[in-house]
Coordinates of N, CA and C in Angstrom, one line a residue:
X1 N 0.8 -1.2 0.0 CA 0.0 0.0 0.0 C 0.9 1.2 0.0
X2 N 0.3 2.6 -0.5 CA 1.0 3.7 -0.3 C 0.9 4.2 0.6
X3 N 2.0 5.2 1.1 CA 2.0 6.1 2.4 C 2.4 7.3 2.0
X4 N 2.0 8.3 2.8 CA 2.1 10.4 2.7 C 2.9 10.4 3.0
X5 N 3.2 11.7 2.9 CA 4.1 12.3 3.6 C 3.4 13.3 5.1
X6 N 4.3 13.8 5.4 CA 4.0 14.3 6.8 C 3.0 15.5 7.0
X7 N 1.9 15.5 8.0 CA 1.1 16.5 8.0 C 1.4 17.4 9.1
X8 N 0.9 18.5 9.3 CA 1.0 19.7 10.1 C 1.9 21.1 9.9
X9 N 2.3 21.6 10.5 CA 3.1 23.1 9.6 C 4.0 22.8 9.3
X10 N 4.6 21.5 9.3 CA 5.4 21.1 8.5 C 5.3 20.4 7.2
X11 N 4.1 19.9 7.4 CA 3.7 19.5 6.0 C 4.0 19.1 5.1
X12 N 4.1 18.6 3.7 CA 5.2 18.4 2.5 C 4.5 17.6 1.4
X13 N 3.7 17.9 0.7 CA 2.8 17.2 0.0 C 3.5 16.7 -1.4
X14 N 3.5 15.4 -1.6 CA 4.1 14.7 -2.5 C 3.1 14.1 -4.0
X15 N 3.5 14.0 -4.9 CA 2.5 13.6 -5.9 C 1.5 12.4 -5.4
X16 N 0.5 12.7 -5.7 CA -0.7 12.0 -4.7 C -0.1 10.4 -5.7
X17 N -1.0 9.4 -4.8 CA -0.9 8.3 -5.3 C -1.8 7.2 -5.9
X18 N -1.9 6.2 -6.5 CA -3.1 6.1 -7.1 C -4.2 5.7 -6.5
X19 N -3.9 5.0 -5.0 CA -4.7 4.6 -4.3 C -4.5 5.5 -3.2
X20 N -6.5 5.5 -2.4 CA -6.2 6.0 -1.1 C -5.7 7.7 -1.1
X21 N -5.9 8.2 -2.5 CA -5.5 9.6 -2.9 C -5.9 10.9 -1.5
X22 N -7.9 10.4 -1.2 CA -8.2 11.4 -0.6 C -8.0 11.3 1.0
X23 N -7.5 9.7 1.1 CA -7.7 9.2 2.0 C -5.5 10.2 2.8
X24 N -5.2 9.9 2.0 CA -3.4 10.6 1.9 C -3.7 12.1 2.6
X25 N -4.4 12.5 1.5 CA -4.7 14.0 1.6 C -5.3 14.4 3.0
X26 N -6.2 13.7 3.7 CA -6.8 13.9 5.1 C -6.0 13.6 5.9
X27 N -4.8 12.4 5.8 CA -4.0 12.4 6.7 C -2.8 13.2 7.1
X28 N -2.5 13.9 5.2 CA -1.4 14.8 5.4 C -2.0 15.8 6.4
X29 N -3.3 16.7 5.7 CA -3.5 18.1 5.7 C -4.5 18.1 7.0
X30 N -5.2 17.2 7.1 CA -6.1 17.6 8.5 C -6.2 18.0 10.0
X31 N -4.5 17.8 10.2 CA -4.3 18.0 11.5 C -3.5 19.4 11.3
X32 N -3.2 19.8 10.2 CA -2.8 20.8 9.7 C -4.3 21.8 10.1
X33 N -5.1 21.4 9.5 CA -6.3 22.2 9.3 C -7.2 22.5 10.6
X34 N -6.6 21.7 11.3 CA -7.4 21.2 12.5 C -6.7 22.5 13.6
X35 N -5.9 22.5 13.4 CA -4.5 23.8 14.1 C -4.9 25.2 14.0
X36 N -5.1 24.8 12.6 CA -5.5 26.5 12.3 C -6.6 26.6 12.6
X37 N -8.1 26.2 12.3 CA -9.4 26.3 13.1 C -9.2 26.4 14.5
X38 N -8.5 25.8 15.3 CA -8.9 25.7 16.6 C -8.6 27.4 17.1
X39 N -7.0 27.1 16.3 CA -6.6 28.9 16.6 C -7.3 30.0 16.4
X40 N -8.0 30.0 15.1 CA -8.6 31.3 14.7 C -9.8 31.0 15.2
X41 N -10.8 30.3 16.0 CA -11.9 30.2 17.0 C -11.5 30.4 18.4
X42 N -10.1 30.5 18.6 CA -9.6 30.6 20.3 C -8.8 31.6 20.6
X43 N -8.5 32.1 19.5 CA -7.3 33.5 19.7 C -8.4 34.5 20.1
X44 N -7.6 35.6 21.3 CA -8.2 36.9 21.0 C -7.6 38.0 20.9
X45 N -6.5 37.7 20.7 CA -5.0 38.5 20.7 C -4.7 39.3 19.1
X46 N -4.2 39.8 19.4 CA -3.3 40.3 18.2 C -1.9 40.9 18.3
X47 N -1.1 40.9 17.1 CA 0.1 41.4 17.2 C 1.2 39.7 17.4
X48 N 2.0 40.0 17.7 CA 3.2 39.1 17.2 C 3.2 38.3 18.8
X49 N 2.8 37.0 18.6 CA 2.9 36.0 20.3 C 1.8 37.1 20.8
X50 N 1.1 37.4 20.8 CA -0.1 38.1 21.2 C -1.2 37.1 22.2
X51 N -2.1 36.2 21.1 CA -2.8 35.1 21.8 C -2.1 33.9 22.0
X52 N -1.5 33.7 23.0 CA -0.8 33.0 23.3 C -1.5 32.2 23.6
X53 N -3.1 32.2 24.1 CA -4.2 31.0 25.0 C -4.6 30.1 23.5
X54 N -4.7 31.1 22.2 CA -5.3 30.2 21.3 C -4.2 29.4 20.6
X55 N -3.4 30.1 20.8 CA -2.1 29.1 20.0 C -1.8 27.4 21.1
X56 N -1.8 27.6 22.4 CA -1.7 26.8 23.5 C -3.0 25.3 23.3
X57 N -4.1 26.5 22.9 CA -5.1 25.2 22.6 C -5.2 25.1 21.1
X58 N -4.6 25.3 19.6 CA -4.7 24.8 18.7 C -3.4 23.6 18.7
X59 N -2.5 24.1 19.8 CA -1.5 22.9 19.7 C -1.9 21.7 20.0
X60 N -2.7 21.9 21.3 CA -3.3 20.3 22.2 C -3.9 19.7 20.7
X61 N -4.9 20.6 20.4 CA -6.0 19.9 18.7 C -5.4 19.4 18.1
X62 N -3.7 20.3 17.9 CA -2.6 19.7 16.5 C -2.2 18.0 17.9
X63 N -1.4 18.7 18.0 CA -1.1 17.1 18.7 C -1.9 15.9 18.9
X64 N -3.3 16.1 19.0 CA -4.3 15.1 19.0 C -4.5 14.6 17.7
X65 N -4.2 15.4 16.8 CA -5.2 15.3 15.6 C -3.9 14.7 15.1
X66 N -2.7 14.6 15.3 CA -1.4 14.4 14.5 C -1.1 12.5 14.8
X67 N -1.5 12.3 16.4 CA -1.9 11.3 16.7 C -2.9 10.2 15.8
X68 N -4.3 10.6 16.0 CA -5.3 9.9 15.3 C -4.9 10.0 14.1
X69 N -4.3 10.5 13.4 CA -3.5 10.8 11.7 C -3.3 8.9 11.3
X70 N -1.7 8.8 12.6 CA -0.8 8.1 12.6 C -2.2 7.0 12.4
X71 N -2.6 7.2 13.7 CA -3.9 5.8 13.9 C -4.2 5.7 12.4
X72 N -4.7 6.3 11.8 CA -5.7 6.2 11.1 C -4.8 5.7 9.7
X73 N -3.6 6.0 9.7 CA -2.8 5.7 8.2 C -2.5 3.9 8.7
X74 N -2.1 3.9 9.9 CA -1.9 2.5 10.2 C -3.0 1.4 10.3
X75 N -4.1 1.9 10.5 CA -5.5 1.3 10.3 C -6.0 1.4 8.5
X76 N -5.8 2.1 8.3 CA -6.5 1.9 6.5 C -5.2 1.6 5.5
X77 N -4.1 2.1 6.0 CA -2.9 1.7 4.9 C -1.6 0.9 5.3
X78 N -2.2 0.6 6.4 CA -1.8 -0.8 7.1 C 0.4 -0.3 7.4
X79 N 0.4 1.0 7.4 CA 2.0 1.4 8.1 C 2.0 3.1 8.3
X80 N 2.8 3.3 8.9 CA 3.1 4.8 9.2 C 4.4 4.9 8.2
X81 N 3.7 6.1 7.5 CA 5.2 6.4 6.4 C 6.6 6.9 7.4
X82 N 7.7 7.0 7.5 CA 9.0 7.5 7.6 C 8.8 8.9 7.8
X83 N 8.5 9.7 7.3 CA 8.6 10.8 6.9 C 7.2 11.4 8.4
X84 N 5.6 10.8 8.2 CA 5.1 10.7 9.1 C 5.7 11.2 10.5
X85 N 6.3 9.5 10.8 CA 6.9 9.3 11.9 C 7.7 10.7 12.7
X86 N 8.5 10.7 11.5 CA 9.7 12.0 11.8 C 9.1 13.2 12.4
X87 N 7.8 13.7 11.5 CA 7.2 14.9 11.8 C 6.6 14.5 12.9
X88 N 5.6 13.5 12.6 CA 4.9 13.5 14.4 C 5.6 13.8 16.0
X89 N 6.9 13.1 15.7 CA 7.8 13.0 17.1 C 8.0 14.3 17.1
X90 N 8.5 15.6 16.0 CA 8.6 16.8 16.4 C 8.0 17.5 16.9
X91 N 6.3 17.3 15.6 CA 5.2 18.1 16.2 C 5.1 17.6 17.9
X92 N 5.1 16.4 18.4 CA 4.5 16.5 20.1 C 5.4 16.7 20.9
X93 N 6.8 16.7 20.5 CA 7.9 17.6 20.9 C 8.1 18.8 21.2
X94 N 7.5 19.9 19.7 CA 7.7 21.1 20.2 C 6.2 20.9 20.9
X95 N 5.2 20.7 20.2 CA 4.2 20.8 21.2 C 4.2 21.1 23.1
X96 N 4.8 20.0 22.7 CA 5.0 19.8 24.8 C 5.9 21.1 25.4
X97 N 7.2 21.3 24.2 CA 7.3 22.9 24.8 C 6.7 23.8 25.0
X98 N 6.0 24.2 23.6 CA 5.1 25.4 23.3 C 4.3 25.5 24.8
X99 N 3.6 24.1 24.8 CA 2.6 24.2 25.9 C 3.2 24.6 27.6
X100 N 4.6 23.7 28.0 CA 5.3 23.9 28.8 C 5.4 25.4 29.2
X101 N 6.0 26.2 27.9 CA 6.5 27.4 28.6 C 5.8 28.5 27.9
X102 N 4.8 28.2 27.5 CA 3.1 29.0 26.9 C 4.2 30.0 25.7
X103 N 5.0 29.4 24.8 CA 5.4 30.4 24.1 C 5.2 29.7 22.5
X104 N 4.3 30.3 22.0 CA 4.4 29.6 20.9 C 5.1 29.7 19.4
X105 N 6.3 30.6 19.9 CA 7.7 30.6 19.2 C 8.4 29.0 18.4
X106 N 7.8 28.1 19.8 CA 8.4 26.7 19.1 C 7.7 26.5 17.9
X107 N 6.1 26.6 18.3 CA 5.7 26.2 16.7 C 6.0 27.0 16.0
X108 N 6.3 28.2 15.9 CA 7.4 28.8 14.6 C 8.6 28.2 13.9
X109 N 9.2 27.8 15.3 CA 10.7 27.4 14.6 C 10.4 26.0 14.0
X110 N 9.6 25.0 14.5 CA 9.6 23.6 14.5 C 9.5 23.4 12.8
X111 N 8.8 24.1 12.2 CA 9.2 24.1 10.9 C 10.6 23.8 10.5
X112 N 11.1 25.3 10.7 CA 12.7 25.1 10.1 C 13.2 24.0 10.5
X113 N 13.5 23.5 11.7 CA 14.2 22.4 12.1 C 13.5 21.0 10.9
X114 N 12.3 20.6 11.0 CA 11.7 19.9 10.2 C 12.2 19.8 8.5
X115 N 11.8 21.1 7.8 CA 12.5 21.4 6.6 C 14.2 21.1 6.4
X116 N 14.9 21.7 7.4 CA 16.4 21.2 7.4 C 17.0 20.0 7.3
X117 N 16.0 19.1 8.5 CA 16.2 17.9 8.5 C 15.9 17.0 7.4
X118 N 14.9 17.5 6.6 CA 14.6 16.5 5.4 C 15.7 17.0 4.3
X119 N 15.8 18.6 4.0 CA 16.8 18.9 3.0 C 18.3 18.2 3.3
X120 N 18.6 18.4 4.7 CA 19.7 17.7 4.3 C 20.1 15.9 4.3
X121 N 18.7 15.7 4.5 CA 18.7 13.9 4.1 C 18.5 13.7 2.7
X122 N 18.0 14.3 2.1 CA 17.7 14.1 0.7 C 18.8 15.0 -0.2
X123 N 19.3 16.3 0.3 CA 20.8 16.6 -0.7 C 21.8 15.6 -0.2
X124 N 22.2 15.1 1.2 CA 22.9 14.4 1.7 C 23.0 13.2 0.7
X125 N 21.9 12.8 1.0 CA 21.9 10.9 -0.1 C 22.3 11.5 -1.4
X126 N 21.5 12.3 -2.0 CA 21.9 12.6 -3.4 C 23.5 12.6 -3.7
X127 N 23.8 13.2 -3.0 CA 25.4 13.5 -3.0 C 26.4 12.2 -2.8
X128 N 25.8 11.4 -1.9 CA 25.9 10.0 -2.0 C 25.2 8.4 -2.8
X129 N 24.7 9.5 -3.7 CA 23.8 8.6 -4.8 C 23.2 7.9 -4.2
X130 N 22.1 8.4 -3.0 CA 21.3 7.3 -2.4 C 19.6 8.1 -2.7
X131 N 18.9 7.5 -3.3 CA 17.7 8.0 -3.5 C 16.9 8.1 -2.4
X132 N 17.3 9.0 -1.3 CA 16.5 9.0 0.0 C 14.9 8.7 0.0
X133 N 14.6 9.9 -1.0 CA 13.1 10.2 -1.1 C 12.5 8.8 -1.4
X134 N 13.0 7.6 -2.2 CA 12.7 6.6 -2.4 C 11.8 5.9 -1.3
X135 N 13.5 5.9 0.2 CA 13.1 5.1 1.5 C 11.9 6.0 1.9
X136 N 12.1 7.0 2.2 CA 10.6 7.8 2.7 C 9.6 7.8 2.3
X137 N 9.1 7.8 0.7 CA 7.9 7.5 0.4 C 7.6 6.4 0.1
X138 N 8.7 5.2 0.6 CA 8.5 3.8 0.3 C 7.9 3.4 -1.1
X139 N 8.7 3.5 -1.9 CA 8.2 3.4 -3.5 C 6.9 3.8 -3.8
X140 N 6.6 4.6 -3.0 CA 5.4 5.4 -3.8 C 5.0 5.7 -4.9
X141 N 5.7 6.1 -5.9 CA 5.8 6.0 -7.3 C 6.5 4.8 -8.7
X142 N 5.3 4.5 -8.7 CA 5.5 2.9 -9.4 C 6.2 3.7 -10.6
X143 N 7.7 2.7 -10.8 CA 8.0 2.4 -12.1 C 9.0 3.5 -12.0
X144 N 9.2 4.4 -11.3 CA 10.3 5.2 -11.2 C 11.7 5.0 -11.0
X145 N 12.6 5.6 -11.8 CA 14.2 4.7 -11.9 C 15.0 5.3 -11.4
X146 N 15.7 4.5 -10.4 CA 17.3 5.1 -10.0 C 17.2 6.4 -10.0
X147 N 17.6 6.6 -11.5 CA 18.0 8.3 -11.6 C 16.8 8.8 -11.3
X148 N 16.1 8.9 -12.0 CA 14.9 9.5 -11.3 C 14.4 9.8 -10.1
X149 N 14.9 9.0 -9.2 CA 14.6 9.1 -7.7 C 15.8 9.9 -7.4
X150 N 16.5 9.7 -7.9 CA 17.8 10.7 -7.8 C 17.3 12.4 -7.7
X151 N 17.0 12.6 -8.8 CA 16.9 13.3 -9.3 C 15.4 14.2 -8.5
X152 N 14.3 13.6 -8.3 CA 13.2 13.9 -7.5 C 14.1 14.5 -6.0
X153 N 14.8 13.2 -5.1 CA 15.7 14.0 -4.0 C 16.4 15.0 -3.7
X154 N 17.1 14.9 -4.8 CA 17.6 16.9 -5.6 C 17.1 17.5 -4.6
X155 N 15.6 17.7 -6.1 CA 14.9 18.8 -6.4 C 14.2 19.2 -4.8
X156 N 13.6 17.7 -4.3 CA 13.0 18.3 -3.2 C 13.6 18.8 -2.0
X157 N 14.7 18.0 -2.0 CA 16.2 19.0 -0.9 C 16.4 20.2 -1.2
X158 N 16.2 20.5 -2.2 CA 16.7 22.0 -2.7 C 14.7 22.7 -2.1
X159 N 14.1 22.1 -2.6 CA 12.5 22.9 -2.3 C 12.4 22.9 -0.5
X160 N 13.2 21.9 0.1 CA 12.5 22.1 1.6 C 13.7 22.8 2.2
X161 N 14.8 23.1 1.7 CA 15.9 24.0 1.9 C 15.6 25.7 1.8
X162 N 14.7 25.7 0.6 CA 14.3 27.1 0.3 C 13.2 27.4 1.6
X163 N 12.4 26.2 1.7 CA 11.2 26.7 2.7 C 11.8 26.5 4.1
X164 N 13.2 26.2 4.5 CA 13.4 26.3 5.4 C 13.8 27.8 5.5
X165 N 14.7 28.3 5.3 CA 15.1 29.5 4.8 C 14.0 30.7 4.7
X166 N 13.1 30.7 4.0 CA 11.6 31.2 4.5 C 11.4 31.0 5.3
X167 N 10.9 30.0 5.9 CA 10.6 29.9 7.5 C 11.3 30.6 8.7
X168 N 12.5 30.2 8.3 CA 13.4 31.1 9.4 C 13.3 32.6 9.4
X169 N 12.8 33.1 7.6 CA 13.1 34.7 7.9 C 11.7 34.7 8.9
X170 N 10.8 34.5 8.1 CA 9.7 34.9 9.0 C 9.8 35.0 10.6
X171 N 10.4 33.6 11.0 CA 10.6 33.5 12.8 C 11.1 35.3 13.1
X172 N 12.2 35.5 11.8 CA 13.4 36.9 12.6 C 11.8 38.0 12.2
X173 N 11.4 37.7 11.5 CA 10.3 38.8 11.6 C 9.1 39.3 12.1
X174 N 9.1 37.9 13.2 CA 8.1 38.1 14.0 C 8.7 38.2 15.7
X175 N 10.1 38.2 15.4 CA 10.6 38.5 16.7 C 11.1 40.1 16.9
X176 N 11.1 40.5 15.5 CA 11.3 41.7 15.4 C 10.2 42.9 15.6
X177 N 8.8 41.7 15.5 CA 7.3 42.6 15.7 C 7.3 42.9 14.2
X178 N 7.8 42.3 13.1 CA 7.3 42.8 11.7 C 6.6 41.9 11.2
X179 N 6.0 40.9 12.0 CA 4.8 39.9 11.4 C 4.2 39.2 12.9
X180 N 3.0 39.3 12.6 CA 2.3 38.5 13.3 C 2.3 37.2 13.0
X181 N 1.8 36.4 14.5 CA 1.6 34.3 14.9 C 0.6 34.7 13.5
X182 N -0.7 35.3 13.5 CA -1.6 34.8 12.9 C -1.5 35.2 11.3
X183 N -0.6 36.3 10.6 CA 0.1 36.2 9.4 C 0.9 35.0 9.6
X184 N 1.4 34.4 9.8 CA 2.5 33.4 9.9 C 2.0 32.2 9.3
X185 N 0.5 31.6 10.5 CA 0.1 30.8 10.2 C -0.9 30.5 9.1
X186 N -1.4 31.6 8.2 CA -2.0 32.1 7.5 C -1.0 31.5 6.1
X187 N 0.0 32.0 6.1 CA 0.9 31.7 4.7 C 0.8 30.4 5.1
X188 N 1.6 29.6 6.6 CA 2.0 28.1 6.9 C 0.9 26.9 6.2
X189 N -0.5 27.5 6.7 CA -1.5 26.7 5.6 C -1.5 26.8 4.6
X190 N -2.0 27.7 4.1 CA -2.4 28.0 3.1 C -1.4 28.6 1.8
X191 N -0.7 29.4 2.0 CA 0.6 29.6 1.2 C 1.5 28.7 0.6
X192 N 2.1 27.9 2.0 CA 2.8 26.8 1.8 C 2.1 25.7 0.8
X193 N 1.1 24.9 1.6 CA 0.6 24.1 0.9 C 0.7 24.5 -0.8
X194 N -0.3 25.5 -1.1 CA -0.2 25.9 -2.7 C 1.0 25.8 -3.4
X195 N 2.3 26.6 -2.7 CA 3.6 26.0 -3.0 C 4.0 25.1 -3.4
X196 N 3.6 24.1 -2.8 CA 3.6 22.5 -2.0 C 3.7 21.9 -3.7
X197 N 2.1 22.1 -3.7 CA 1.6 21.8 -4.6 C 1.8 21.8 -6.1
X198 N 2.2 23.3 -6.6 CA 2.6 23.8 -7.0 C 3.8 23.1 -7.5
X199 N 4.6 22.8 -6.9 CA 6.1 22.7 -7.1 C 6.3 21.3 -7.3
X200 N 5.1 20.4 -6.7 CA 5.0 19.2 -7.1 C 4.8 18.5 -8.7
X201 N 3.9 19.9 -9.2 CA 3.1 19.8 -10.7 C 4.4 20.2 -11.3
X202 N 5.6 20.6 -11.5 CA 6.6 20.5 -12.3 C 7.2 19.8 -12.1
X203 N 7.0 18.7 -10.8 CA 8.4 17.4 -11.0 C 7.5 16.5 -11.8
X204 N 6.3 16.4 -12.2 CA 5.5 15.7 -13.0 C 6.4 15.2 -14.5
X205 N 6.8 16.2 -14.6 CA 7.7 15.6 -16.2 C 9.2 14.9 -15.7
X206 N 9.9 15.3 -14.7 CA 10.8 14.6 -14.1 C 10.3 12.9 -13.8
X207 N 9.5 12.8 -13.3 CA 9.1 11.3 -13.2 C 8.0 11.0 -14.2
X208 N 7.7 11.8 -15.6 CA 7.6 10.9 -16.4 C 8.9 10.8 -17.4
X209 N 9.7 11.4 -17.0 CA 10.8 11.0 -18.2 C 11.7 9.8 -17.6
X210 N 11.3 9.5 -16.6 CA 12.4 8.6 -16.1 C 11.1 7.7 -15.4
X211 N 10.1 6.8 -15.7 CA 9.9 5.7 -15.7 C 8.6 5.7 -14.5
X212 N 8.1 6.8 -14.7 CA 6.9 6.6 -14.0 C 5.4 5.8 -14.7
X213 N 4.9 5.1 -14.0 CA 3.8 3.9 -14.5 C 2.6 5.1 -14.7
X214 N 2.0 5.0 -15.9 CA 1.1 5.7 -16.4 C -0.3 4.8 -16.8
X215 N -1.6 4.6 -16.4 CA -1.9 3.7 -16.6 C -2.8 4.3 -17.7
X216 N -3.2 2.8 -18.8 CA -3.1 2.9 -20.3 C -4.6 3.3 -20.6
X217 N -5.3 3.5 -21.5 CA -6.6 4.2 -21.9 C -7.7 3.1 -21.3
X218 N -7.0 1.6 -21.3 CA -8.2 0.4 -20.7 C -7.9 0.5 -19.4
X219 N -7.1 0.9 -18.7 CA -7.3 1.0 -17.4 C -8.1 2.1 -16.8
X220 N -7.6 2.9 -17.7 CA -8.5 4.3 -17.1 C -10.2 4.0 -17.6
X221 N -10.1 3.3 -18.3 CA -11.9 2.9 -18.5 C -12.1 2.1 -17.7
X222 N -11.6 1.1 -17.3 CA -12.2 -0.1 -16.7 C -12.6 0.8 -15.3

C-alpha cells in the first residue's frame, strides 16, 4: 500500500498516489487544518505571540489530531510512512514545549528544524547517490528509476531547503514585531501548501521522463 508524507506546519505534500488519494490527503493536511481552526476560534490577541491561550489550545488539537492521523494511516494503509513518523515526534515535541513554557515561538521554529532535516537527508543521499526520497515515500511511485529518484531527491532537498530558509526569515520577523503568529500561520497553511503543490506539478515531467507507471486508456476505462 502507499503512504504520505507528513502533515502539520510542516507538512510536504508529494504527488498524490493512485490509491487512497483522498484518504493521503486527510492524513497529510487535517491536522494541519485542524490547528488552524482551533486557533482562529480561540485566539483573541493580536500582534506578534499576542494570543498565546489560542495558539496553546490549537496545539493540544494539532497534537491530538497528528496522533489519530498516525492511527488512522496504520489502520486503512496498514504502516506509518517514515517521513510521518519524523514529523509526528517533532510536532509532540515542540508541542510539549510550546505548551510547557506558553510560548508559541516553538511552533514557529519547529518548521525550520523539520525542513532542514529532510533537505539535508535528501541533498545528503543525493550527494551519495542514495535516493532517500525513495526510503521515505516507500516506492510510492511505481515504475520510477534510480536516476529518477535521484533526481526527484535533488529537487526536493533543494525545495525544503528554500522553505526552510523562508521559515526562518519569517521566525526573525516576528521577533522583530514585523509579522504576526496569525500572518504566519495564515501563509503556513495556506501559502505553503499551494507552494507545495505547486512545485509538485513541475516534478511531474521529471518522473515521467524517467519511468513513472502511467496507466493505459483500458485501465482508465475499466
Amino acid at each position: 500500500m502507499n503512504d504520505q508524507l507528513p502533515t502539520g506546519p510542516e507538512a510536504v505534500p508529494a504527488p498524490p498516489p493512485a490509491k487512497h488519494g483522498w484518504l493521503n490527503f486527510a492524513i497529510d493536511f487535517g491536522p494541519l487544518l485542524v490547528f488552524f481552526l482551533t486557533y482562529k476560534f480561540t485566539s483573541g490577541g493580536s500582534g506578534a505571540f499576542a494570543a498565546t491561550t489560542g495558539a496553546i489550545k490549537a496545539t493540544v488539537a494539532f497534537m491530538v489530531a497528528i496522533v489519530a492521523a498516525m492511527a488512522v494511516s496504520k489502520w486503512k494503509l496498514g504502516r506509518i510512512s517514515p517521513m510521518l513518523w519524523m514529523s509526528s515526534i517533532l510536532v509532540l515535541g515542540f508541542g510539549a514545549l510550546t505548551i510547557w513554557f506558553h510560548d508559541e515561538r516553538f511552533i514557529v521554529m519547529k518548521p525550520t528544524i523539520i525542513y532542514a532535516a529532510f533537505a539535508a537527508l535528501l541533498l545528503g543521499g543525493w550527494l551519495m547517490k542514495k535516493p532517500m526520497l525513495k526510503y521515505l515515500l516507500q516506492s510510492a511511485l511505481e515504475g520510477v528509476t534510480e536516476k529518477g529518484w535521484l533526481l526527484l531527491s535533488r529537487n526536493w532537498g533543494f525545495f525544503f531547503a528554500a522553505l526552510g530558509v523562508a521559515n526562518h526569515v519569517m521566525y526573525e520577523m516576528i521577533q522583530a514585531k514585523q509579522m504576526s503568529f496569525d500572518t504566519w500561520l495564515t501563509i503556513k497553511v495556506w501559502g505553503v501548501t499551494a507552494l507545495s503543490f505547486l512545485f509538485t506539478l513541475t516534478q511531474v515531467p521529471v518522473m515521467l521522463k524517467n519511468g513513472l507507471a502511467v496507466p493505459d486508456e483500458a485501465d482508465g476505462k475499466a
